[in-house]
Short mmCIF file of C-alpha atoms in Angstrom, two decimals:
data_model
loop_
_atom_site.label_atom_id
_atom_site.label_comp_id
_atom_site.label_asym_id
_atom_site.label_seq_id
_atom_site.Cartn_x
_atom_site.Cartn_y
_atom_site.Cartn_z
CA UNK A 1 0.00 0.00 0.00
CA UNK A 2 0.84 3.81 0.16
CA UNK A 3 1.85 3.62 -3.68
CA UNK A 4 2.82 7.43 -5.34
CA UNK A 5 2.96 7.12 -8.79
CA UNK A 6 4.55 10.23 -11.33
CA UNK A 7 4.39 10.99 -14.86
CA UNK A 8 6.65 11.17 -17.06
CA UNK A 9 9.62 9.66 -15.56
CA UNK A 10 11.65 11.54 -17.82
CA UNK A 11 11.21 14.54 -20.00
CA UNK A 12 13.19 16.43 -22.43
CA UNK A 13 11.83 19.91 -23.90
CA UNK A 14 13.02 22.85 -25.77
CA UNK A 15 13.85 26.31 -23.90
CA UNK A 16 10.44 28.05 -23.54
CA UNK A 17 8.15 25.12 -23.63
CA UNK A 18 5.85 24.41 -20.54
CA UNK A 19 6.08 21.11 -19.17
CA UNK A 20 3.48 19.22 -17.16
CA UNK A 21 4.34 16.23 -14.49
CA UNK A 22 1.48 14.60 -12.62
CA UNK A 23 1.75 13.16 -9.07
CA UNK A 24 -1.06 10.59 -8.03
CA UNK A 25 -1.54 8.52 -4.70
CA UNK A 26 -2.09 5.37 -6.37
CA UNK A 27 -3.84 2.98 -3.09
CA UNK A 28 -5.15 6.37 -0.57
CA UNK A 29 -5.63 9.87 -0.56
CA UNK A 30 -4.07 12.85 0.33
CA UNK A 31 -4.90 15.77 1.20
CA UNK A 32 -1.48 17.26 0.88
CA UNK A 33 0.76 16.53 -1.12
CA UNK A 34 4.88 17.92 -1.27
CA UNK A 35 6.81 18.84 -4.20
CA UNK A 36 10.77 19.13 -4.34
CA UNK A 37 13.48 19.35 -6.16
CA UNK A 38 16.99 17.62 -5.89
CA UNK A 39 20.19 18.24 -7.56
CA UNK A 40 22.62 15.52 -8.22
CA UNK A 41 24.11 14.25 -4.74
CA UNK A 42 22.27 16.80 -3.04
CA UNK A 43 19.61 16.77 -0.57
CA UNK A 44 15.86 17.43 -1.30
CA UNK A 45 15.02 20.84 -1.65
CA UNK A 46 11.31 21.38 -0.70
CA UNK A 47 9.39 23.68 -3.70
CA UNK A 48 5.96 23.79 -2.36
CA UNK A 49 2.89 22.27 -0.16
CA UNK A 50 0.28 21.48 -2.19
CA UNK A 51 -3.74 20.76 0.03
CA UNK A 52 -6.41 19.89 -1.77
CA UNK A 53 -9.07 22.59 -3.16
CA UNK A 54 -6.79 25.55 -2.43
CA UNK A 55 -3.92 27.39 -3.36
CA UNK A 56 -0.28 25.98 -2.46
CA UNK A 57 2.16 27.58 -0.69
CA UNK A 58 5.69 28.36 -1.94
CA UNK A 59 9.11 28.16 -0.10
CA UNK A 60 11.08 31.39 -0.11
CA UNK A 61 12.79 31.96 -3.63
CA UNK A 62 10.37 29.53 -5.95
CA UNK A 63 8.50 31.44 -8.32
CA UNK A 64 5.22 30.52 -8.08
CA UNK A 65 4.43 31.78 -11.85
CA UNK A 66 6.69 29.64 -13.07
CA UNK A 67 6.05 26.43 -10.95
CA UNK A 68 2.43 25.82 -11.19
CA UNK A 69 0.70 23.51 -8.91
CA UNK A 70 -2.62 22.68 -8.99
CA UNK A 71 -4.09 19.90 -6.44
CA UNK A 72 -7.50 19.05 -8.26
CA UNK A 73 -8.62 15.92 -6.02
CA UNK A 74 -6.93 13.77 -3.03
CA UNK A 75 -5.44 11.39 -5.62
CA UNK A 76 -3.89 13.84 -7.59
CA UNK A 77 -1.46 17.05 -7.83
CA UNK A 78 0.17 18.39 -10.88
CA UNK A 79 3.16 20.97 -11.50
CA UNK A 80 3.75 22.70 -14.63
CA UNK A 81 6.53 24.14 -15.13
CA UNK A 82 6.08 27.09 -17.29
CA UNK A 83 8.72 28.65 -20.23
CA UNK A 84 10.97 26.04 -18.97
CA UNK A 85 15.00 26.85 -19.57
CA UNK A 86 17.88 25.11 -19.29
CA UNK A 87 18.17 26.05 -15.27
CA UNK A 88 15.73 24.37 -14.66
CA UNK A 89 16.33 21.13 -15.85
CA UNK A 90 16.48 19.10 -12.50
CA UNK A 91 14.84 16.23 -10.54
CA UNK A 92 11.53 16.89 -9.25
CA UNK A 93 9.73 13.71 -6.86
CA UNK A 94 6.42 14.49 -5.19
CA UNK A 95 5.21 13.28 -2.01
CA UNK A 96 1.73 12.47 -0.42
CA UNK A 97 1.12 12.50 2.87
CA UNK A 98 -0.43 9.10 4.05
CA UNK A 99 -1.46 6.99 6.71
CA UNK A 100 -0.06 6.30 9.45
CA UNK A 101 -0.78 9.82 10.12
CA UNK A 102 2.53 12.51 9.54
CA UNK A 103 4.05 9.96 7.37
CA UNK A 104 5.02 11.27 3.52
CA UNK A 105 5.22 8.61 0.35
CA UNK A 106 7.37 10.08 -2.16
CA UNK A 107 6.82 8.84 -6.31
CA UNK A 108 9.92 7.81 -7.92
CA UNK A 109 10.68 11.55 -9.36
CA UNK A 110 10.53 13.20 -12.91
CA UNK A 111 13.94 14.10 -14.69
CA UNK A 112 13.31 16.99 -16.66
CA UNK A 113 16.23 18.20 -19.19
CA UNK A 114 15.77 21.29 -20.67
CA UNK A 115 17.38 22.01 -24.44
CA UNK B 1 20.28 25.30 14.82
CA UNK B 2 19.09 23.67 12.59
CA UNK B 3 16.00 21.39 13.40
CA UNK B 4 17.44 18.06 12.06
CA UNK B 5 21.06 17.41 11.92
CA UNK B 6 22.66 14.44 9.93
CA UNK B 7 26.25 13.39 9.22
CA UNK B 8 26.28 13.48 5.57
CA UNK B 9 29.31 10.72 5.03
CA UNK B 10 30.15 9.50 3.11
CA UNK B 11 30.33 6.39 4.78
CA UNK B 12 32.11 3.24 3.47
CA UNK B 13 31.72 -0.16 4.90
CA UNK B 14 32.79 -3.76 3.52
CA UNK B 15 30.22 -5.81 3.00
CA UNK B 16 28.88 -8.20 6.10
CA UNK B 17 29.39 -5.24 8.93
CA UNK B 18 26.94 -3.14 11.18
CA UNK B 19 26.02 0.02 9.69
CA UNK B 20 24.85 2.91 12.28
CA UNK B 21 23.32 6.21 11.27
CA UNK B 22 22.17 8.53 13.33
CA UNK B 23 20.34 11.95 13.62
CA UNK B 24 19.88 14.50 16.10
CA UNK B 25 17.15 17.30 16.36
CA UNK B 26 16.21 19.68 18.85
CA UNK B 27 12.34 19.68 18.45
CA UNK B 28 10.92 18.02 21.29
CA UNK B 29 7.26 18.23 19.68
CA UNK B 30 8.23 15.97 17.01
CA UNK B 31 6.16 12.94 17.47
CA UNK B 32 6.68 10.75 14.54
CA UNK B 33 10.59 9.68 12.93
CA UNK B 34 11.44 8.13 9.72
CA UNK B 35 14.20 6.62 7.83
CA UNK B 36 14.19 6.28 4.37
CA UNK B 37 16.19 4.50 1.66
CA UNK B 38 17.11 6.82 -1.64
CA UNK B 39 18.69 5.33 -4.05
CA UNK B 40 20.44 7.40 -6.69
CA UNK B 41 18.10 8.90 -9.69
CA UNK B 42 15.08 7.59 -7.46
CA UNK B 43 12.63 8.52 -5.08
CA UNK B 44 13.12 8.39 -1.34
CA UNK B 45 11.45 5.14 0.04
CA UNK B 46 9.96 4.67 3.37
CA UNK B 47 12.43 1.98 5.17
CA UNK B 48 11.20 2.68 8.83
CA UNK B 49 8.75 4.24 11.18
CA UNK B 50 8.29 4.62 14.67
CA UNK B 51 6.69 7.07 16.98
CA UNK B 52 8.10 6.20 20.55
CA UNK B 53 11.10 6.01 22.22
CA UNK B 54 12.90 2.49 22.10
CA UNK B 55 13.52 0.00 19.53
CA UNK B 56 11.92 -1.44 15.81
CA UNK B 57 13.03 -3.74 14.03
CA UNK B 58 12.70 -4.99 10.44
CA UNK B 59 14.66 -7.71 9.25
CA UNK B 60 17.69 -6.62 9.22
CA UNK B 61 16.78 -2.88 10.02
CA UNK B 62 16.56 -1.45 13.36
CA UNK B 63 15.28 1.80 14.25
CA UNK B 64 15.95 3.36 18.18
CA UNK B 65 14.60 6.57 18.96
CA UNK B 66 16.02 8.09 22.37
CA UNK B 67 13.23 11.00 22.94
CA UNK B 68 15.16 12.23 26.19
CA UNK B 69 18.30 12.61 24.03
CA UNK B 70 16.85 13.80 21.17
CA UNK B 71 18.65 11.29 19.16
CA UNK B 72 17.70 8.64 16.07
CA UNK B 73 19.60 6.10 14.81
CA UNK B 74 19.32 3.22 11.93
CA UNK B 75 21.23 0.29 12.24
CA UNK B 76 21.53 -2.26 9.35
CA UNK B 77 23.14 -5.22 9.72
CA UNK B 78 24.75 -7.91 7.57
CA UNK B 79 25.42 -5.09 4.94
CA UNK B 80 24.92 -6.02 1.49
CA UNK B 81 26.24 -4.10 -1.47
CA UNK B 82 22.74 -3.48 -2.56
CA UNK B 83 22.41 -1.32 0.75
CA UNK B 84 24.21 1.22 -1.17
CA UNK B 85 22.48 4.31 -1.02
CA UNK B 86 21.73 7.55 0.79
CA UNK B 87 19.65 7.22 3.72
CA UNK B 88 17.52 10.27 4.88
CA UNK B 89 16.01 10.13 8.58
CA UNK B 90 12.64 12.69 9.09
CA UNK B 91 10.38 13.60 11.82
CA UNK B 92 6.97 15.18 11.99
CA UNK B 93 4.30 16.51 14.40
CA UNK B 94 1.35 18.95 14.16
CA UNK B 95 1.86 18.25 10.33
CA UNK B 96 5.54 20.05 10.24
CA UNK B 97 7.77 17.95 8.41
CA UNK B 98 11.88 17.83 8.64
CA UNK B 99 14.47 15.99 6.49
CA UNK B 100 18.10 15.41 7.38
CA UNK B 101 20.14 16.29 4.94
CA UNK B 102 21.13 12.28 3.81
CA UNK B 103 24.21 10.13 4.23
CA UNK B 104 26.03 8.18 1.76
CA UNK B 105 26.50 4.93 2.51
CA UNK B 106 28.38 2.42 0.10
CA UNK B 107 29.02 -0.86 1.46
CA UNK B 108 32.13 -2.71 -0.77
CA UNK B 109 31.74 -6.11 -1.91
#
């Protein structure tokens, strides 16, 4: 149980192209789900908390225009990264938050590499 | 201070020995601690949980949570090569969440 799924597992776009990666809690739901980011050998950094039915809230320095999130049900939480460029190509894994309670179930991340 | 603090390694072990991690945090509302498994170009996977002081074990994983000391620590045992990978402890309460930083472990055949 407490499956996160994401997808694409990989992406590769052009400079100024909007990508899209979806993060679903496969087996329960949750009403809030985490998104991060994560350099290679370097620790998660945390983007954004993302609750169900309202608006998510940014860490300092993420730009929420440009990292859309949008938490449409308790299964499922997308972020779109808009007019992507090379910067920001980067890891990006999602989490849900599951029980037992305070516990988070991260998907297996989305590579994105930006041309 | 920060809330969570981990050695980040890296740590290299032959294969076959006792592997101890360990974090420390200074949050005594934290009620819940994890340890998970991340192996490289992966998601983090949940390896442990516990939510009281003492021991859990897991095959062979064991978690020990000292709440007076403020102190975590995973210990794996038998290492096998395939326990290669960075291992991230975490604790929550009141829905706050907090990640160590991660150590490297490689254990050599």
């Amino acid at each position: 149980g407490a499956v996160v799924s994401q997808h694409p597992s990989w992406v590769i776009c052009k400079s100024g192209t909007s990508v899209k990666i979806e993060c679903r809690s496969l087996d329960f739901q949750a009403t809030t789900m985490f998104w991060y980011r994560q350099f290679p050998k370097q620790s998660l950094m945390l983007m954004a908390t993302s609750n169900e039915g309202s608006k998510a809230t940014y860490e300092q320095g993420v730009e929420k225009d440009k990292f859309l999130i949008n938490h449409a049900s308790l299964t499922l939480s997308t972020l779109t990264v808009t007019s992507a460029h090379p910067e920001d190509s980067s890891f990006y894994i999602c989490s849900a938050v599951g029980g037992p309670p305070d516990t988070q179930y991260f998907g297996p991340g989305t590579r994105l590499t930006v041309l | 201070q920060k809330e969570v603090e981990q050695d980040p390694g890296p740590l290299s072990v032959p294969e076959g020995a006792i592997v101890s991690l360990n974090c420390t945090y200074s949050n005594s509302a934290f009620q819940y601690f994890m340890w998970y498994r991340q192996y490289s170009r992966k998601g983090p996977e949940l390896l442990m949980y516990t939510y009281s002081s003492g021991n859990k074990e897991d095959g062979r994983f064991t978690a020990q949570v000292d709440k007076s000391s403020k102190y975590i620590s995973l210990f794996i045992r038998d290492s096998q090569p395939s326990d290669s990978a960075t291992y991230l402890c975490a604790m929550s309460g009141r829905n706050q969440f907090y990640f160590g930083t991660g150590t490297s472990l490689t254990v050599i055949p």
